[in-house]
Structures are given as C-alpha cells and as structure tokens.
Short mmCIF file of C-alpha atoms in Angstrom, two decimals:
data_model
loop_
_atom_site.label_atom_id
_atom_site.label_comp_id
_atom_site.label_asym_id
_atom_site.label_seq_id
_atom_site.Cartn_x
_atom_site.Cartn_y
_atom_site.Cartn_z
CA MET A 14 0.00 0.00 0.00
CA SER A 15 1.58 3.27 -1.14
CA ASN A 16 1.72 6.21 1.25
CA VAL A 17 1.34 8.65 -1.68
CA LEU A 18 -1.93 9.30 -3.51
CA LEU A 19 -1.76 11.21 -6.80
CA PHE A 20 -4.78 13.18 -8.03
CA ASN A 21 -3.70 14.16 -11.54
CA GLU A 22 -7.02 13.75 -13.35
CA SER A 23 -10.71 14.34 -12.72
CA VAL A 24 -12.60 11.75 -10.65
CA PRO A 25 -16.32 12.53 -11.23
CA ASP A 26 -17.42 9.78 -8.80
CA ILE A 27 -16.09 11.86 -5.90
CA GLY A 28 -16.86 15.29 -7.34
CA TYR A 29 -13.21 16.05 -8.05
CA TYR A 30 -12.29 17.99 -11.20
CA VAL A 31 -9.03 19.37 -12.56
CA ARG A 32 -8.11 21.92 -15.18
CA THR A 33 -6.80 20.58 -18.48
CA THR A 34 -3.05 21.11 -18.32
CA THR A 35 -1.21 23.03 -21.04
CA VAL A 36 1.94 21.45 -22.44
CA GLY A 37 4.98 23.66 -21.94
CA LYS A 38 7.84 24.65 -19.66
CA GLU A 39 5.59 25.35 -16.69
CA LEU A 40 4.00 21.90 -16.85
CA ASP A 41 7.46 20.34 -17.15
CA MET A 42 8.52 22.18 -14.00
CA VAL A 43 5.36 21.10 -12.14
CA GLU A 44 5.83 17.46 -13.15
CA ARG A 45 9.48 17.56 -12.10
CA TYR A 46 8.58 18.95 -8.70
CA VAL A 47 5.72 16.47 -8.21
CA ASP A 48 8.08 13.60 -9.02
CA TYR A 49 10.63 15.01 -6.59
CA ILE A 50 8.14 15.49 -3.75
CA ALA A 51 6.47 12.08 -4.31
CA LYS A 52 9.87 10.36 -3.97
CA HIS A 53 10.49 12.36 -0.79
CA TYR A 54 7.23 11.23 0.85
CA LYS A 55 7.67 7.61 -0.23
CA LYS A 56 10.83 7.49 1.88
CA LEU A 57 8.91 8.54 4.99
CA LYS A 58 7.60 5.64 7.04
CA TYR A 59 5.01 7.43 9.16
CA LYS A 60 3.75 10.20 6.88
CA ASN A 61 1.20 9.98 4.08
CA ALA A 62 0.66 12.50 1.30
CA ALA A 63 -2.00 13.16 -1.32
CA ILE A 64 -0.76 15.29 -4.21
CA PHE A 65 -3.35 17.23 -6.19
CA ILE A 66 -2.48 18.81 -9.55
CA GLU A 67 -4.59 21.83 -10.55
CA PRO A 68 -7.74 20.95 -8.56
CA GLN A 69 -10.87 22.98 -9.23
CA LEU A 70 -11.69 25.21 -6.26
CA GLU A 71 -13.94 28.19 -5.68
CA SER A 72 -10.82 30.39 -5.76
CA GLY A 73 -9.37 28.92 -8.97
CA TYR A 74 -6.88 26.19 -9.86
CA PRO A 75 -3.78 26.05 -7.62
CA ASP A 76 -0.93 24.31 -9.46
CA ILE A 77 -0.05 21.80 -6.74
CA VAL A 78 -1.61 21.01 -3.38
CA ILE A 79 -0.02 18.53 -0.99
CA ALA A 80 -2.13 17.14 1.84
CA GLU A 81 -0.19 15.48 4.63
CA TYR A 82 -2.56 13.14 6.40
CA TYR A 83 -2.76 10.42 8.99
CA ASP A 84 -3.83 7.06 7.55
CA LYS A 85 -5.72 5.02 10.14
CA ARG A 86 -5.24 1.92 8.02
CA ASN A 87 -1.50 2.03 8.74
CA ALA A 88 -2.06 2.64 12.46
CA ALA A 89 -4.51 -0.23 12.81
CA ASN A 90 -2.63 -2.47 10.39
CA THR A 91 -5.88 -3.32 8.68
CA SER A 92 -7.38 -2.15 5.39
CA ALA A 93 -10.89 -2.41 6.84
CA ASP A 94 -10.41 0.26 9.49
CA SER A 95 -11.40 3.23 7.33
CA LEU A 96 -14.41 1.34 5.98
CA GLU A 97 -15.71 0.83 9.50
CA ASN A 98 -15.52 4.57 10.19
CA TRP A 99 -16.86 5.71 6.85
CA ASN A 100 -20.42 6.91 6.36
CA ASP A 101 -21.84 6.71 2.82
CA GLY A 102 -23.78 9.91 3.46
CA ARG A 103 -20.54 11.83 2.96
CA PHE A 104 -20.76 11.13 -0.78
CA ASN A 105 -23.82 13.40 -0.89
CA LEU A 106 -22.34 16.39 0.93
CA THR A 107 -22.37 19.72 -0.91
CA ASN A 108 -20.20 22.83 -0.61
CA THR A 109 -22.98 24.37 1.45
CA ASP A 110 -22.77 21.45 3.87
CA LEU A 111 -19.00 21.87 4.22
CA LYS A 112 -19.35 25.62 4.76
CA ILE A 113 -21.77 24.96 7.62
CA LEU A 114 -19.57 22.13 8.95
CA TYR A 115 -16.53 24.42 9.01
CA TYR A 116 -18.50 27.13 10.80
CA VAL A 117 -19.75 24.67 13.43
CA GLN A 118 -16.28 23.15 13.83
CA SER A 119 -14.41 26.44 14.14
CA ASN A 120 -16.94 27.78 16.68
CA LYS A 121 -17.01 24.55 18.72
CA GLY A 122 -20.73 24.23 18.07
CA SER A 123 -23.43 26.68 17.05
CA THR A 124 -27.15 27.28 16.62
CA LYS A 125 -29.31 27.50 13.51
CA GLU A 126 -29.86 31.20 14.15
CA LYS A 127 -26.12 31.94 14.32
CA ILE A 128 -25.50 29.95 11.13
CA ARG A 129 -28.26 31.82 9.33
CA ASN A 130 -27.01 35.21 10.52
CA TYR A 131 -23.36 34.53 9.67
CA LEU A 132 -23.58 32.50 6.45
CA GLY A 133 -26.81 33.90 5.05
CA PHE A 134 -28.43 30.59 4.08
CA SER A 135 -32.21 30.21 4.27
CA LYS A 136 -33.88 28.22 7.03
CA GLU A 137 -34.72 25.46 4.53
CA GLU A 138 -31.12 25.25 3.30
CA ILE A 139 -29.78 25.08 6.83
CA ASP A 140 -32.28 22.42 7.96
CA THR A 141 -31.54 20.24 4.92
CA SER A 142 -27.80 20.66 5.29
CA LEU A 143 -27.78 19.91 9.01
CA GLU A 144 -29.81 16.78 8.37
CA ARG A 145 -27.19 15.54 5.90
CA LEU A 146 -24.31 16.42 8.22
CA ASN A 147 -26.00 14.77 11.19
CA SER A 148 -26.80 11.56 9.29
CA SER A 149 -23.19 11.52 8.04
CA GLY A 150 -21.90 11.64 11.62
CA LEU A 151 -20.12 14.99 11.20
CA ILE A 152 -22.21 17.00 13.69
CA GLN A 153 -24.56 16.24 16.56
CA GLN A 154 -28.06 17.67 16.75
CA LEU A 155 -29.63 17.30 20.16
CA PRO A 156 -33.22 15.95 19.96
CA ASN A 157 -34.38 17.98 22.95
CA LEU A 158 -32.63 21.14 21.71
CA SER A 159 -33.44 21.23 18.00
CA ASP A 160 -31.71 24.59 17.44
CA LYS A 161 -28.39 23.63 19.05
CA ILE A 162 -25.63 21.89 17.08
CA ARG A 163 -22.58 20.28 18.64
CA GLN A 164 -19.34 19.74 16.77
CA VAL A 165 -17.79 16.31 16.35
CA GLN A 166 -14.11 16.09 17.28
CA LEU A 167 -12.16 17.03 14.15
CA ASP A 168 -9.87 13.99 14.10
CA LYS A 169 -12.93 11.70 14.07
CA TYR A 170 -13.57 12.58 10.44
CA CYS A 171 -10.59 14.63 9.25
CA THR A 172 -7.07 13.18 9.12
CA ILE A 173 -5.21 15.96 7.29
CA THR A 174 -2.52 17.57 9.44
CA ASN A 175 -1.08 20.03 6.91
CA LEU A 176 -2.23 21.38 3.54
CA ILE A 177 0.49 22.89 1.35
CA ALA A 178 -0.33 24.96 -1.74
CA ILE A 179 2.31 25.61 -4.40
CA GLU A 180 1.96 28.16 -7.20
CA ALA A 181 4.36 27.50 -10.08
CA LYS A 182 5.64 30.07 -12.56
CA ILE A 183 8.55 30.19 -14.99
CA ASP A 184 8.84 33.94 -14.30
CA LYS A 185 6.29 36.68 -13.40
CA TRP A 186 7.01 37.00 -9.70
CA GLY A 187 4.13 39.40 -9.19
CA GLU A 188 1.52 37.00 -10.56
CA ALA A 189 3.00 34.04 -8.66
CA ILE A 190 2.94 35.95 -5.37
CA ARG A 191 -0.61 37.15 -5.95
CA GLN A 192 -1.88 33.62 -6.63
CA ALA A 193 0.11 32.12 -3.75
CA GLU A 194 -1.47 34.71 -1.44
CA ASN A 195 -4.88 33.73 -2.84
CA ASN A 196 -4.13 30.08 -2.00
CA ARG A 197 -3.92 30.99 1.68
CA TRP A 198 -7.73 30.89 1.58
CA PHE A 199 -7.60 27.11 2.02
CA SER A 200 -3.98 26.11 2.76
CA SER A 201 -2.05 26.00 6.00
CA GLU A 202 1.18 26.67 4.06
CA SER A 203 1.57 28.48 0.71
CA TYR A 204 4.61 28.59 -1.58
CA VAL A 205 5.82 30.20 -4.78
CA LEU A 206 7.69 27.77 -7.06
CA MET A 207 9.87 29.60 -9.57
CA ASN A 208 12.25 28.52 -12.32
CA LYS A 209 14.98 30.83 -11.02
CA THR A 210 18.42 30.61 -9.45
CA SER A 211 18.07 33.68 -7.25
CA ILE A 212 15.54 36.00 -5.59
CA SER A 213 15.57 39.77 -5.49
CA GLU A 214 15.52 41.35 -2.04
CA ALA A 215 12.18 43.00 -2.88
CA ASN A 216 10.47 39.71 -3.81
CA TYR A 217 11.99 37.93 -0.82
CA ASN A 218 10.76 40.59 1.59
CA LYS A 219 7.31 40.68 -0.02
CA CYS A 220 6.89 36.91 0.41
CA LEU A 221 8.24 37.13 3.95
CA GLY A 222 5.76 39.83 4.83
CA LEU A 223 2.84 37.85 3.40
CA GLY A 224 3.85 34.62 5.14
CA LEU A 225 4.62 32.88 1.81
CA GLY A 226 7.42 30.42 1.19
CA ILE A 227 9.77 30.31 -1.82
CA ILE A 228 11.04 27.25 -3.70
CA LEU A 229 13.45 27.66 -6.63
CA VAL A 230 13.82 25.03 -9.35
CA ASN A 231 16.76 25.54 -11.66
CA GLY A 232 19.29 22.76 -11.87
CA LYS A 233 18.41 21.71 -8.32
CA ILE A 234 15.34 22.16 -6.13
CA GLU A 235 15.85 24.36 -3.07
CA LYS A 236 13.54 25.85 -0.46
CA HIS A 237 14.77 29.40 0.16
CA LEU A 238 12.03 30.61 2.49
CA LYS A 239 9.71 28.55 4.68
CA SER A 240 6.03 29.46 4.61
CA ASP A 241 4.21 30.46 7.76
CA ARG A 242 2.15 27.53 8.99
CA ARG A 243 -1.38 27.97 10.27
CA LYS A 244 -3.59 25.51 12.08
CA PHE A 245 -5.69 23.26 9.82
CA PRO A 246 -8.46 23.68 8.67
CA ILE A 247 -8.38 27.22 7.31
CA SER A 248 -11.76 27.28 5.55
CA TYR A 249 -14.38 24.93 4.15
CA GLY A 250 -12.04 24.63 1.14
CA SER A 251 -9.57 22.83 3.41
CA LEU A 252 -12.20 20.20 4.20
CA LEU A 253 -12.82 19.50 0.51
CA PHE A 254 -9.39 17.87 0.28
CA ASN A 255 -10.12 15.65 3.27
CA GLU A 256 -13.35 14.43 1.66
CA TRP A 257 -11.66 13.73 -1.68
CA ILE A 258 -8.94 11.66 0.02
CA HIS A 259 -11.34 9.58 2.06
CA LYS A 260 -13.76 9.01 -0.82
CA VAL A 261 -10.94 7.64 -2.99
CA ILE A 262 -9.67 5.42 -0.16
CA TYR A 263 -13.18 4.12 0.44
CA LEU A 264 -13.83 3.37 -3.24
CA GLU A 265 -10.47 1.62 -3.61
CA GLU A 266 -11.05 -0.55 -0.56
CA GLU A 267 -14.59 -1.34 -1.57
CA ALA A 268 -13.36 -2.47 -5.00
CA VAL A 269 -10.80 -4.77 -3.33
CA LEU A 270 -13.41 -6.30 -1.01
CA LEU A 271 -15.78 -6.95 -3.91
CA LYS A 272 -13.18 -8.93 -5.87
#
C-alpha cells in the first residue's frame, strides 16, 4: 500500500475535477517537482501524502496542493479500518454542507440562528444541510434542543494535518505571489515555485511579509524561504481535500473487497 496518492485527473465519482493542463515549460517544472516530492514522501515511514495537480476550487486552480494526512489503516494495520468509520452519506455532501460544517467546527458548536445570521443561508437550506451532516456523523443535533448543534471532534472525520499549496511560474514573480497569497484561503502553508536561481531582495521581503514560502527550481530544487504555517483547517475549502482523500480510499477498498 503506497503512502502517496496522486490526483492528476478528474474523478467525477467523488466530485473532483481538474483543469486541463497546457503542455509547456511550466507543466514540465510542475511534473518535475511532483516527481521530486512524491519520492520524498515515499521514503517517509510514518507520513502519508495526497498530491493534487490543478484541482478545481472556488478560488481557482492552484498548481499543486499537498495534503499530509494520517492514515488510520496504517495505524490499525488493517485495510478495513477506514471502511468501518466511513459513512456513505458523505458522498452526498455539498459545498454548502461543508461551509456549515466548518463554521460549526471552528466555533465549537453553534445554533441555527447563528449559522443563518453569519452565512446567510435560508432556514430550509440550513435544515436540509444539518440533516445531511447529522446523518453523516459529522455534527450532533440534540433531539431535545433542535436549534443547538454540537461539533464532532475534528480527528474523528478529518485526518489531514497540513495542507500545502504551491503556485508554479517560470517567471512573473508578481503574478506568482498574488496567486500564492490567494491560495492561503484554504492552505495552511503556501509557496511560490519559480524557475529561477536567485531572488531579489524586494520579492523575498514581499513573500516574507505575506507569510509565503519560496522554492526555486533551476538545476536543483531548493527551499529558500519557509512558509508560515497555520492551524488546519483554514476554511471549508480545506475540508474538501479531506473528503476527496477519504472518498478515494473508500472506493479503492470497496473495489478490493468486492473482488
């Protein structure tokens, strides 16, 4: 069982879509870095990684996203462990559901009124969404307190520990920095990946001030500035990656069991 999952094409069965890649120097650089980072993670005994190439998000298409996650199958030494904890209702979750889930999680519980006031969804949308989340085991609605929602402990359904976004450019520092900053919407770390041998003081200081990291790829691959790291999850977009990982694991295991 590999500790690296590669998401390099659309998987409609799990609601995962990618942008069609354009052949050229930038794609060559991305593929080189993905190969490099995949080999790095494969050497690590206790760390798992899912590598996403140009996933479709509300904010656009980040070039590379690396999710470091804890695989309960390895810990339990059984391929059935994740199946036992999986709830099929999670296949039906929508972005609205994940937005509400993130709000409940980040506030350590909530009420329907607070969700409606903060997120702006209608009463019908909230009731329907909470029903799906509750039946999926991702929140707890108290029968005697129909308006109150309790959060479920994050590590009961989310195993990502770090989500790293990487924006790749052959040149155009300004555009790379702008997009890397945009990727902070969902990532706990965000990097600029440039086909350069050096960094100007102005670009270095700009990335430093924004909390962005810098990786240069030219002859050899070097990390010149480490990104700030924030606690996961950052937004509902962070949770999308967790769902994609677990849906793929579930489908793969189910296919094995049906053989």
